[in-house]
PDB file of C-alpha atoms in Angstrom:
ATOM      1  CA  VAL A  23     -30.511 -24.577  19.300  1.00 65.00           C
ATOM      2  CA  GLY A  24     -30.107 -23.481  22.904  1.00 77.00           C
ATOM      3  CA  LYS A  25     -27.583 -20.778  23.719  1.00 80.00           C
ATOM      4  CA  THR A  26     -25.721 -23.029  26.138  1.00 85.00           C
ATOM      5  CA  SER A  27     -25.437 -25.869  23.642  1.00 88.00           C
ATOM      6  CA  PHE A  28     -24.342 -23.531  20.857  1.00 90.00           C
ATOM      7  CA  SER A  29     -21.765 -21.898  23.147  1.00 91.00           C
ATOM      8  CA  ARG A  30     -20.296 -25.349  23.830  1.00 91.00           C
ATOM      9  CA  LEU A  31     -20.196 -25.983  20.087  1.00 92.00           C
ATOM     10  CA  CYS A  32     -18.345 -22.709  19.453  1.00 92.00           C
ATOM     11  CA  GLU A  33     -15.834 -23.441  22.200  1.00 92.00           C
ATOM     12  CA  ALA A  34     -15.254 -26.961  20.886  1.00 92.00           C
ATOM     13  CA  LEU A  35     -14.665 -25.599  17.382  1.00 92.00           C
ATOM     14  CA  ARG A  36     -12.083 -23.118  18.674  1.00 90.00           C
ATOM     15  CA  GLU A  37     -10.165 -25.919  20.389  1.00 90.00           C
ATOM     16  CA  THR A  38     -10.425 -28.619  17.728  1.00 89.00           C
ATOM     17  CA  PRO A  39      -7.129 -29.571  16.054  1.00 87.00           C
ATOM     18  CA  SER A  40      -8.954 -30.925  13.004  1.00 83.00           C
ATOM     19  CA  VAL A  41      -9.640 -27.505  11.469  1.00 83.00           C
ATOM     20  CA  LEU A  42      -6.897 -24.921  11.236  1.00 84.00           C
ATOM     21  CA  LYS A  43      -7.548 -21.223  11.011  1.00 85.00           C
ATOM     22  CA  PHE A  44      -8.117 -20.042   7.469  1.00 88.00           C
ATOM     23  CA  ASP A  45      -4.765 -19.173   5.866  1.00 86.00           C
ATOM     24  CA  PRO A  46      -4.983 -16.452   3.169  1.00 82.00           C
ATOM     25  CA  SER A  47      -1.263 -16.800   2.347  1.00 81.00           C
ATOM     26  CA  VAL A  48      -1.714 -20.066   0.444  1.00 81.00           C
ATOM     27  CA  PRO A  49      -0.102 -19.841  -3.057  1.00 76.00           C
ATOM     28  CA  ILE A  50      -2.457 -18.275  -5.572  1.00 69.00           C
ATOM     29  CA  LYS A  51      -2.422 -21.246  -7.948  1.00 71.00           C
ATOM     30  CA  GLY A  52      -4.045 -23.623  -5.463  1.00 77.00           C
ATOM     31  CA  ARG A  53      -6.053 -21.104  -3.491  1.00 83.00           C
ATOM     32  CA  ILE A  54      -9.477 -21.941  -4.934  1.00 84.00           C
ATOM     33  CA  GLY A  55      -8.977 -25.600  -4.096  1.00 85.00           C
ATOM     34  CA  TYR A  56      -7.715 -24.715  -0.630  1.00 88.00           C
ATOM     35  CA  ILE A  57     -10.793 -22.591   0.151  1.00 90.00           C
ATOM     36  CA  ARG A  58     -13.191 -25.290  -1.023  1.00 88.00           C
ATOM     37  CA  ARG A  59     -11.382 -27.996   0.946  1.00 89.00           C
ATOM     38  CA  TRP A  60     -11.237 -25.780   4.028  1.00 92.00           C
ATOM     39  CA  PHE A  61     -14.995 -25.241   4.003  1.00 93.00           C
ATOM     40  CA  GLY A  62     -15.543 -28.956   3.410  1.00 91.00           C
ATOM     41  CA  VAL A  63     -13.410 -29.879   6.428  1.00 92.00           C
ATOM     42  CA  LEU A  64     -15.131 -27.203   8.503  1.00 93.00           C
ATOM     43  CA  SER A  65     -18.567 -28.567   7.606  1.00 92.00           C
ATOM     44  CA  GLU A  66     -17.548 -32.129   8.503  1.00 92.00           C
ATOM     45  CA  GLU A  67     -16.042 -31.013  11.798  1.00 93.00           C
ATOM     46  CA  VAL A  68     -19.179 -29.068  12.719  1.00 93.00           C
ATOM     47  CA  SER A  69     -21.209 -32.237  12.089  1.00 93.00           C
ATOM     48  CA  MET A  70     -18.952 -34.254  14.407  1.00 93.00           C
ATOM     49  CA  LEU A  71     -18.973 -31.597  17.121  1.00 93.00           C
ATOM     50  CA  CYS A  72     -22.766 -31.311  16.952  1.00 92.00           C
ATOM     51  CA  MET A  73     -22.992 -35.000  17.801  1.00 91.00           C
ATOM     52  CA  CYS A  74     -20.574 -34.544  20.702  1.00 89.00           C
ATOM     53  CA  CYS A  75     -22.521 -31.552  22.022  1.00 88.00           C
ATOM     54  CA  GLY A  76     -25.913 -33.217  21.622  1.00 88.00           C
ATOM     55  CA  ILE A  77     -27.058 -30.830  18.888  1.00 90.00           C
ATOM     56  CA  ASP A  78     -29.138 -31.783  15.889  1.00 89.00           C
ATOM     57  CA  LYS A  79     -27.221 -30.272  12.977  1.00 89.00           C
ATOM     58  CA  SER A  80     -30.421 -29.763  10.995  1.00 89.00           C
ATOM     59  CA  THR A  81     -31.510 -27.210  13.587  1.00 91.00           C
ATOM     60  CA  LEU A  82     -28.530 -24.952  12.844  1.00 91.00           C
ATOM     61  CA  GLU A  83     -29.559 -21.861  10.914  1.00 90.00           C
ATOM     62  CA  ASP A  84     -27.635 -19.410   8.745  1.00 90.00           C
ATOM     63  CA  GLU A  85     -26.910 -17.153  11.711  1.00 90.00           C
ATOM     64  CA  HIS A  86     -25.268 -20.069  13.532  1.00 92.00           C
ATOM     65  CA  TYR A  87     -23.088 -20.959  10.542  1.00 92.00           C
ATOM     66  CA  ASN A  88     -22.211 -17.292  10.200  1.00 92.00           C
ATOM     67  CA  ILE A  89     -20.759 -17.290  13.703  1.00 93.00           C
ATOM     68  CA  LEU A  90     -18.992 -20.634  13.254  1.00 93.00           C
ATOM     69  CA  VAL A  91     -17.243 -19.505  10.075  1.00 93.00           C
ATOM     70  CA  ARG A  92     -16.160 -16.200  11.581  1.00 92.00           C
ATOM     71  CA  ILE A  93     -14.653 -18.039  14.551  1.00 92.00           C
ATOM     72  CA  MET A  94     -12.207 -19.751  12.191  1.00 93.00           C
ATOM     73  CA  LEU A  95     -11.382 -16.722  10.054  1.00 91.00           C
ATOM     74  CA  PRO A  96      -8.540 -14.320  10.909  1.00 89.00           C
ATOM     75  CA  TYR A  97      -9.510 -10.737  11.646  1.00 88.00           C
ATOM     76  CA  THR A  98      -8.043  -9.484   8.352  1.00 86.00           C
ATOM     77  CA  SER A  99     -10.258 -11.843   6.356  1.00 88.00           C
ATOM     78  CA  VAL A 100     -13.369 -10.800   8.265  1.00 88.00           C
ATOM     79  CA  SER A 101     -12.524  -7.143   7.609  1.00 87.00           C
ATOM     80  CA  LYS A 102     -12.083  -7.772   3.889  1.00 86.00           C
ATOM     81  CA  ILE A 103     -15.401  -9.601   3.680  1.00 88.00           C
ATOM     82  CA  LYS A 104     -17.111  -6.758   5.523  1.00 87.00           C
ATOM     83  CA  SER A 105     -15.647  -4.195   3.112  1.00 84.00           C
ATOM     84  CA  TYR A 106     -16.606  -6.349   0.133  1.00 81.00           C
ATOM     85  CA  CYS A 107     -20.200  -6.519   1.366  1.00 83.00           C
ATOM     86  CA  GLU A 108     -20.352  -2.751   1.715  1.00 77.00           C
ATOM     87  CA  LEU A 109     -18.878  -2.044  -1.724  1.00 77.00           C
ATOM     88  CA  GLU A 110     -19.994  -4.900  -3.963  1.00 74.00           C
ATOM     89  CA  THR A 111     -23.296  -6.224  -2.627  1.00 72.00           C
ATOM     90  CA  LYS A 112     -26.686  -4.622  -2.238  1.00 71.00           C
ATOM     91  CA  GLY A 113     -28.456  -5.064   1.052  1.00 71.00           C
ATOM     92  CA  ARG A 114     -26.037  -7.736   2.305  1.00 77.00           C
ATOM     93  CA  THR A 115     -24.082  -7.359   5.524  1.00 84.00           C
ATOM     94  CA  LEU A 116     -21.478  -9.473   7.253  1.00 85.00           C
ATOM     95  CA  ASP A 117     -24.043 -10.699   9.791  1.00 87.00           C
ATOM     96  CA  THR A 118     -26.453 -12.001   7.134  1.00 87.00           C
ATOM     97  CA  LEU A 119     -24.040 -14.070   5.027  1.00 88.00           C
ATOM     98  CA  THR A 120     -24.680 -17.789   4.689  1.00 89.00           C
ATOM     99  CA  PHE A 121     -22.109 -20.579   4.778  1.00 90.00           C
ATOM    100  CA  VAL A 122     -22.040 -20.791   0.970  1.00 89.00           C
ATOM    101  CA  GLU A 123     -21.832 -17.013   0.563  1.00 88.00           C
ATOM    102  CA  PHE A 124     -18.801 -16.904   2.852  1.00 90.00           C
ATOM    103  CA  LYS A 125     -17.072 -19.435   0.602  1.00 88.00           C
ATOM    104  CA  GLU A 126     -17.959 -17.571  -2.592  1.00 86.00           C
ATOM    105  CA  MET A 127     -16.772 -14.250  -1.193  1.00 87.00           C
ATOM    106  CA  LEU A 128     -13.457 -15.651  -0.004  1.00 89.00           C
ATOM    107  CA  ILE A 129     -12.859 -17.028  -3.500  1.00 85.00           C
ATOM    108  CA  LYS A 130     -13.659 -13.651  -5.055  1.00 83.00           C
ATOM    109  CA  ILE A 131     -11.486 -11.759  -2.576  1.00 83.00           C
ATOM    110  CA  TYR A 132      -8.442 -14.014  -2.356  1.00 82.00           C
ATOM    111  CA  CYS A 133      -8.362 -15.741  -5.727  1.00 79.00           C
ATOM    112  CA  LYS A 134      -7.266 -14.147  -8.947  1.00 69.00           C
ATOM    113  CA  ILE A 135     -10.022 -15.462 -11.172  1.00 71.00           C
ATOM    114  CA  GLU A 136      -8.640 -15.909 -14.667  1.00 76.00           C
ATOM    115  CA  HIS A 137     -10.664 -15.340 -17.805  1.00 86.00           C
ATOM    116  CA  PRO A 138     -13.064 -18.274 -18.411  1.00 89.00           C
ATOM    117  CA  VAL A 139     -11.663 -18.891 -21.905  1.00 91.00           C
ATOM    118  CA  LEU A 140      -8.125 -19.112 -20.533  1.00 86.00           C
ATOM    119  CA  ALA A 141      -9.382 -21.347 -17.722  1.00 84.00           C
ATOM    120  CA  VAL A 142     -10.822 -23.798 -20.261  1.00 89.00           C
ATOM    121  CA  LEU A 143      -7.605 -23.788 -22.282  1.00 88.00           C
ATOM    122  CA  ASN A 144      -5.511 -24.298 -19.144  1.00 84.00           C
ATOM    123  CA  VAL A 145      -7.554 -27.363 -18.213  1.00 85.00           C
ATOM    124  CA  LEU A 146      -7.594 -28.902 -21.686  1.00 85.00           C
ATOM    125  CA  GLY A 147      -4.408 -27.501 -23.209  1.00 80.00           C
ATOM    126  CA  PRO A 148      -0.768 -28.615 -23.123  1.00 79.00           C
ATOM    127  CA  HIS A 149      -0.078 -26.721 -19.874  1.00 75.00           C
ATOM    128  CA  ARG A 150      -2.749 -28.551 -17.882  1.00 80.00           C
ATOM    129  CA  ASP A 151      -1.920 -30.136 -14.536  1.00 78.00           C
ATOM    130  CA  ILE A 152      -0.948 -33.787 -14.952  1.00 85.00           C
ATOM    131  CA  LYS A 153      -1.365 -36.400 -12.241  1.00 86.00           C
ATOM    132  CA  SER A 154       1.982 -37.370 -10.767  1.00 85.00           C
ATOM    133  CA  LYS A 155       2.834 -41.039 -10.356  1.00 87.00           C
ATOM    134  CA  ASP A 156       3.121 -40.777  -6.576  1.00 88.00           C
ATOM    135  CA  THR A 157      -0.380 -39.277  -6.170  1.00 86.00           C
ATOM    136  CA  CYS A 158      -3.302 -41.619  -5.642  1.00 89.00           C
ATOM    137  CA  MET A 159      -6.204 -41.329  -8.060  1.00 92.00           C
ATOM    138  CA  LEU A 160      -8.724 -40.312  -5.402  1.00 88.00           C
ATOM    139  CA  GLN A 161      -6.486 -37.485  -4.194  1.00 83.00           C
ATOM    140  CA  HIS A 162      -5.864 -36.316  -7.744  1.00 85.00           C
ATOM    141  CA  GLY A 163      -9.591 -36.372  -8.484  1.00 88.00           C
ATOM    142  CA  SER A 164     -10.357 -34.368  -5.364  1.00 81.00           C
ATOM    143  CA  ASP A 165      -7.662 -31.782  -6.130  1.00 79.00           C
ATOM    144  CA  PHE A 166      -8.781 -31.554  -9.751  1.00 85.00           C
ATOM    145  CA  GLU A 167     -12.386 -30.890  -8.774  1.00 82.00           C
ATOM    146  CA  ASN A 168     -11.510 -28.367  -6.077  1.00 78.00           C
ATOM    147  CA  ASN A 169      -9.216 -26.370  -8.364  1.00 79.00           C
ATOM    148  CA  LEU A 170     -11.698 -26.049 -11.208  1.00 82.00           C
ATOM    149  CA  HIS A 171     -12.618 -22.542 -12.280  1.00 82.00           C
ATOM    150  CA  PRO A 172     -16.134 -21.502 -11.130  1.00 82.00           C
ATOM    151  CA  CYS A 173     -17.277 -21.545 -14.763  1.00 87.00           C
ATOM    152  CA  PHE A 174     -17.034 -25.358 -14.672  1.00 89.00           C
ATOM    153  CA  ASN A 175     -19.833 -25.568 -12.113  1.00 85.00           C
ATOM    154  CA  PRO A 176     -23.054 -24.494 -13.858  1.00 89.00           C
ATOM    155  CA  THR A 177     -26.269 -25.157 -11.961  1.00 87.00           C
ATOM    156  CA  THR A 178     -29.126 -23.481 -13.835  1.00 91.00           C
ATOM    157  CA  ASP A 179     -30.306 -24.077 -17.396  1.00 94.00           C
ATOM    158  CA  GLN A 180     -28.949 -20.698 -18.476  1.00 92.00           C
ATOM    159  CA  GLU A 181     -25.572 -21.407 -16.881  1.00 91.00           C
ATOM    160  CA  PHE A 182     -25.379 -24.719 -18.742  1.00 94.00           C
ATOM    161  CA  ARG A 183     -26.139 -22.946 -22.032  1.00 94.00           C
ATOM    162  CA  ASP A 184     -23.511 -20.322 -21.228  1.00 94.00           C
ATOM    163  CA  PHE A 185     -21.000 -23.057 -20.457  1.00 94.00           C
ATOM    164  CA  ALA A 186     -21.650 -24.752 -23.813  1.00 95.00           C
ATOM    165  CA  ASP A 187     -21.086 -21.413 -25.539  1.00 95.00           C
ATOM    166  CA  LEU A 188     -17.901 -20.922 -23.502  1.00 94.00           C
ATOM    167  CA  ILE A 189     -16.500 -24.225 -24.772  1.00 95.00           C
ATOM    168  CA  GLN A 190     -17.249 -23.161 -28.349  1.00 95.00           C
ATOM    169  CA  ARG A 191     -15.680 -19.738 -27.792  1.00 95.00           C
ATOM    170  CA  SER A 192     -12.591 -21.338 -26.282  1.00 93.00           C
ATOM    171  CA  ALA A 193     -12.204 -23.669 -29.264  1.00 93.00           C
ATOM    172  CA  PHE A 194     -12.547 -20.728 -31.661  1.00 94.00           C
ATOM    173  CA  PHE A 195     -10.064 -18.695 -29.606  1.00 93.00           C
ATOM    174  CA  ALA A 196      -7.532 -21.545 -29.717  1.00 91.00           C
ATOM    175  CA  SER A 197      -7.903 -21.825 -33.502  1.00 93.00           C
ATOM    176  CA  LEU A 198      -6.602 -18.278 -34.031  1.00 91.00           C
ATOM    177  CA  ASP A 199      -2.931 -17.597 -34.674  1.00 87.00           C
ATOM    178  CA  ASP A 200      -3.122 -13.820 -34.301  1.00 87.00           C
ATOM    179  CA  PRO A 201      -2.303 -12.549 -30.774  1.00 87.00           C
ATOM    180  CA  GLU A 202      -3.697  -9.090 -31.557  1.00 89.00           C
ATOM    181  CA  VAL A 203      -7.114 -10.563 -32.319  1.00 92.00           C
ATOM    182  CA  GLN A 204      -7.012 -12.820 -29.253  1.00 91.00           C
ATOM    183  CA  VAL A 205      -6.221  -9.895 -26.961  1.00 89.00           C
ATOM    184  CA  GLU A 206      -9.215  -7.964 -28.278  1.00 92.00           C
ATOM    185  CA  LEU A 207     -11.507 -10.961 -27.773  1.00 93.00           C
ATOM    186  CA  LEU A 208     -10.518 -11.203 -24.112  1.00 90.00           C
ATOM    187  CA  LYS A 209     -11.549  -7.567 -23.642  1.00 91.00           C
ATOM    188  CA  ILE A 210     -15.194  -8.376 -24.420  1.00 93.00           C
ATOM    189  CA  PRO A 211     -17.192  -8.330 -21.143  1.00 91.00           C
ATOM    190  CA  GLU A 212     -18.233 -11.835 -20.172  1.00 88.00           C
ATOM    191  CA  ASP A 213     -21.902 -10.876 -19.909  1.00 88.00           C
ATOM    192  CA  LYS A 214     -21.813  -9.815 -23.571  1.00 92.00           C
ATOM    193  CA  ALA A 215     -19.558 -12.571 -24.880  1.00 93.00           C
ATOM    194  CA  SER A 216     -20.825 -15.291 -27.205  1.00 94.00           C
ATOM    195  CA  LEU A 217     -19.480 -17.343 -30.079  1.00 95.00           C
ATOM    196  CA  VAL A 218     -21.212 -15.044 -32.577  1.00 95.00           C
ATOM    197  CA  GLU A 219     -19.776 -11.949 -30.871  1.00 95.00           C
ATOM    198  CA  TYR A 220     -16.301 -13.503 -30.909  1.00 95.00           C
ATOM    199  CA  MET A 221     -16.545 -14.256 -34.634  1.00 95.00           C
ATOM    200  CA  LEU A 222     -17.819 -10.781 -35.527  1.00 95.00           C
ATOM    201  CA  THR A 223     -15.177  -9.070 -33.399  1.00 94.00           C
ATOM    202  CA  ALA A 224     -12.411 -11.262 -34.805  1.00 94.00           C
ATOM    203  CA  ASP A 225     -13.515 -10.444 -38.359  1.00 93.00           C
ATOM    204  CA  THR A 226     -13.582  -6.709 -37.622  1.00 94.00           C
ATOM    205  CA  ILE A 227     -10.169  -6.661 -35.939  1.00 92.00           C
ATOM    206  CA  SER A 228      -8.650  -8.849 -38.642  1.00 91.00           C
ATOM    207  CA  SER A 229      -9.921  -6.501 -41.366  1.00 91.00           C
ATOM    208  CA  GLN A 230      -8.551  -3.482 -39.521  1.00 90.00           C
ATOM    209  CA  LEU A 231      -5.150  -5.127 -39.115  1.00 87.00           C
ATOM    210  CA  ALA A 232      -5.066  -6.092 -42.806  1.00 87.00           C
ATOM    211  CA  ALA A 233      -5.886  -2.515 -43.835  1.00 88.00           C
ATOM    212  CA  TYR A 234      -3.218  -1.176 -41.501  1.00 83.00           C
ATOM    213  CA  GLU A 235      -0.573  -3.525 -42.916  1.00 82.00           C
ATOM    214  CA  SER A 236      -1.577  -2.567 -46.451  1.00 84.00           C
ATOM    215  CA  THR A 237      -1.129   1.104 -45.582  1.00 84.00           C
ATOM    216  CA  LEU A 238       2.301   0.441 -44.109  1.00 82.00           C
ATOM    217  CA  LYS A 239       3.387  -1.394 -47.245  1.00 82.00           C
ATOM    218  CA  ALA A 240       2.203   1.485 -49.419  1.00 81.00           C
ATOM    219  CA  MET A 241       4.175   3.926 -47.277  1.00 81.00           C
ATOM    220  CA  GLY A 242       7.157   1.621 -46.913  1.00 72.00           C
ATOM    221  CA  LYS A 243       9.192   3.346 -49.638  1.00 56.00           C
ATOM    222  CA  VAL A 244       9.604   7.109 -49.957  1.00 49.00           C
ATOM    223  CA  THR A 245      11.278   8.852 -52.939  1.00 48.00           C
ATOM    224  CA  VAL A 246      13.655  11.689 -52.043  1.00 47.00           C
ATOM    225  CA  SER A 247      15.429  13.834 -54.696  1.00 49.00           C
ATOM    226  CA  GLN A 248      19.237  13.878 -54.348  1.00 52.00           C
ATOM    227  CA  PRO A 249      21.967  15.842 -56.203  1.00 55.00           C
ATOM    228  CA  ASP A 250      23.731  14.037 -59.044  1.00 56.00           C
ATOM    229  CA  ALA A 251      27.028  13.041 -57.448  1.00 53.00           C
ATOM    230  CA  ALA A 252      28.853  12.711 -60.794  1.00 54.00           C
ATOM    231  CA  ALA A 253      27.700  16.118 -62.007  1.00 51.00           C
ATOM    232  CA  THR A 254      28.690  17.696 -58.725  1.00 50.00           C
ATOM    233  CA  LYS A 255      32.145  16.182 -58.977  1.00 52.00           C
ATOM    234  CA  ARG A 256      32.573  17.437 -62.551  1.00 53.00           C
ATOM    235  CA  GLY A 257      31.458  20.907 -61.552  1.00 53.00           C
ATOM    236  CA  ARG A 258      33.958  21.058 -58.735  1.00 54.00           C
ATOM    237  CA  GLY A 259      36.713  19.892 -61.057  1.00 52.00           C
ATOM    238  CA  ARG A 260      36.029  22.642 -63.604  1.00 51.00           C
ATOM    239  CA  GLY A 261      35.986  25.299 -60.938  1.00 48.00           C
ATOM    240  CA  ARG A 262      39.330  24.270 -59.530  1.00 50.00           C
ATOM    241  CA  GLY A 263      40.845  24.026 -63.021  1.00 48.00           C
ATOM    242  CA  ARG A 264      39.838  27.553 -64.050  1.00 48.00           C
ATOM    243  CA  GLY A 265      41.085  28.979 -60.809  1.00 46.00           C
ATOM    244  CA  ARG A 266      44.533  27.451 -61.162  1.00 48.00           C
ATOM    245  CA  GLY A 267      44.739  28.308 -64.880  1.00 47.00           C
ATOM    246  CA  ARG A 268      44.278  32.011 -64.188  1.00 48.00           C
ATOM    247  CA  GLY A 269      47.010  31.876 -61.627  1.00 47.00           C
ATOM    248  CA  ASN A 270      45.177  33.957 -59.093  1.00 49.00           C
ATOM    249  CA  GLY A 271      45.063  31.149 -56.516  1.00 48.00           C
ATOM    250  CA  HIS A 272      41.378  31.783 -55.978  1.00 47.00           C
ATOM    251  CA  ARG A 273      39.383  28.603 -55.534  1.00 46.00           C
ATOM    252  CA  TYR A 274      35.676  28.233 -55.613  1.00 44.00           C
ATOM    253  CA  ASN A 275      33.170  25.417 -55.979  1.00 47.00           C
ATOM    254  CA  HIS A 276      30.863  25.363 -58.905  1.00 45.00           C
ATOM    255  CA  THR A 277      28.026  22.975 -58.214  1.00 43.00           C
ATOM    256  CA  SER A 278      25.614  21.981 -60.913  1.00 43.00           C
ATOM    257  CA  ALA A 279      21.873  21.999 -60.336  1.00 43.00           C
ATOM    258  CA  PRO A 280      20.424  18.851 -58.756  1.00 41.00           C
ATOM    259  CA  SER A 281      19.390  16.249 -61.244  1.00 42.00           C
ATOM    260  CA  GLN A 282      16.019  14.600 -61.268  1.00 40.00           C
ATOM    261  CA  GLU A 283      17.453  11.178 -60.470  1.00 41.00           C
ATOM    262  CA  SER A 284      16.269   9.765 -57.169  1.00 39.00           C
ATOM    263  CA  GLN A 285      17.374   7.497 -54.350  1.00 40.00           C
ATOM    264  CA  THR A 286      15.086   5.202 -52.429  1.00 36.00           C
ATOM    265  CA  PHE A 287      15.094   4.796 -48.626  1.00 28.00           C
ATOM    266  CA  ASP A 288      13.361   1.974 -46.844  1.00 38.00           C
ATOM    267  CA  TRP A 289      11.563   2.886 -43.629  1.00 30.00           C
TER     268      TRP A 289
END
């Protein structure tokens, strides 16, 4: 691609009303879908502008797409991507990112990626998004696909096997009625998670909780020795009687020794 032709393409992209600048303030719930749609619209617009500028789109290379994407990103987003490259990637810089890598990084930076198990349950469970009556089926299908968690898009054989295991783990997770066990399962790193690991961890945590509850029940009642109230009352009565009988007006309390009877307190 000649420099003059590519410069015309860049200028046309800046002025086109078909693609708005990337907006990072989109609500978090629909942000993944927004990013995917935004890149889709950008790709289509670049194709149209290439035709207008007399450029064969197939001749565009990664460095050209890198510039085109950055033209449509606000400065804050470019800065965040640059920082992400420096901290999270090895050997990658802002200038070497491809079109697809830009999209993936924006999703990682701006989207709060929920746990894959929770993502599966949110799609299949009672709180899933339901198509509204005033939304056409094609629009609903497009929104549904764009808002899917990244775990729903396996590409390699290993990713497909991991996805099958994820579905099994999610079903097992949903079958549990113990929040304490579920919380511990979500703490397992995703690269170490499997159905077998979930089952073993759930069994271990469940056994620990059962032992803890058994200990609490055993310690639930404590026996504390208390003075015999009746004996104490009798002792006080005798003391007062002797004092008055002698006529000296001297009063004293005579308390009997504590009995061995006990009173129970519940913790």
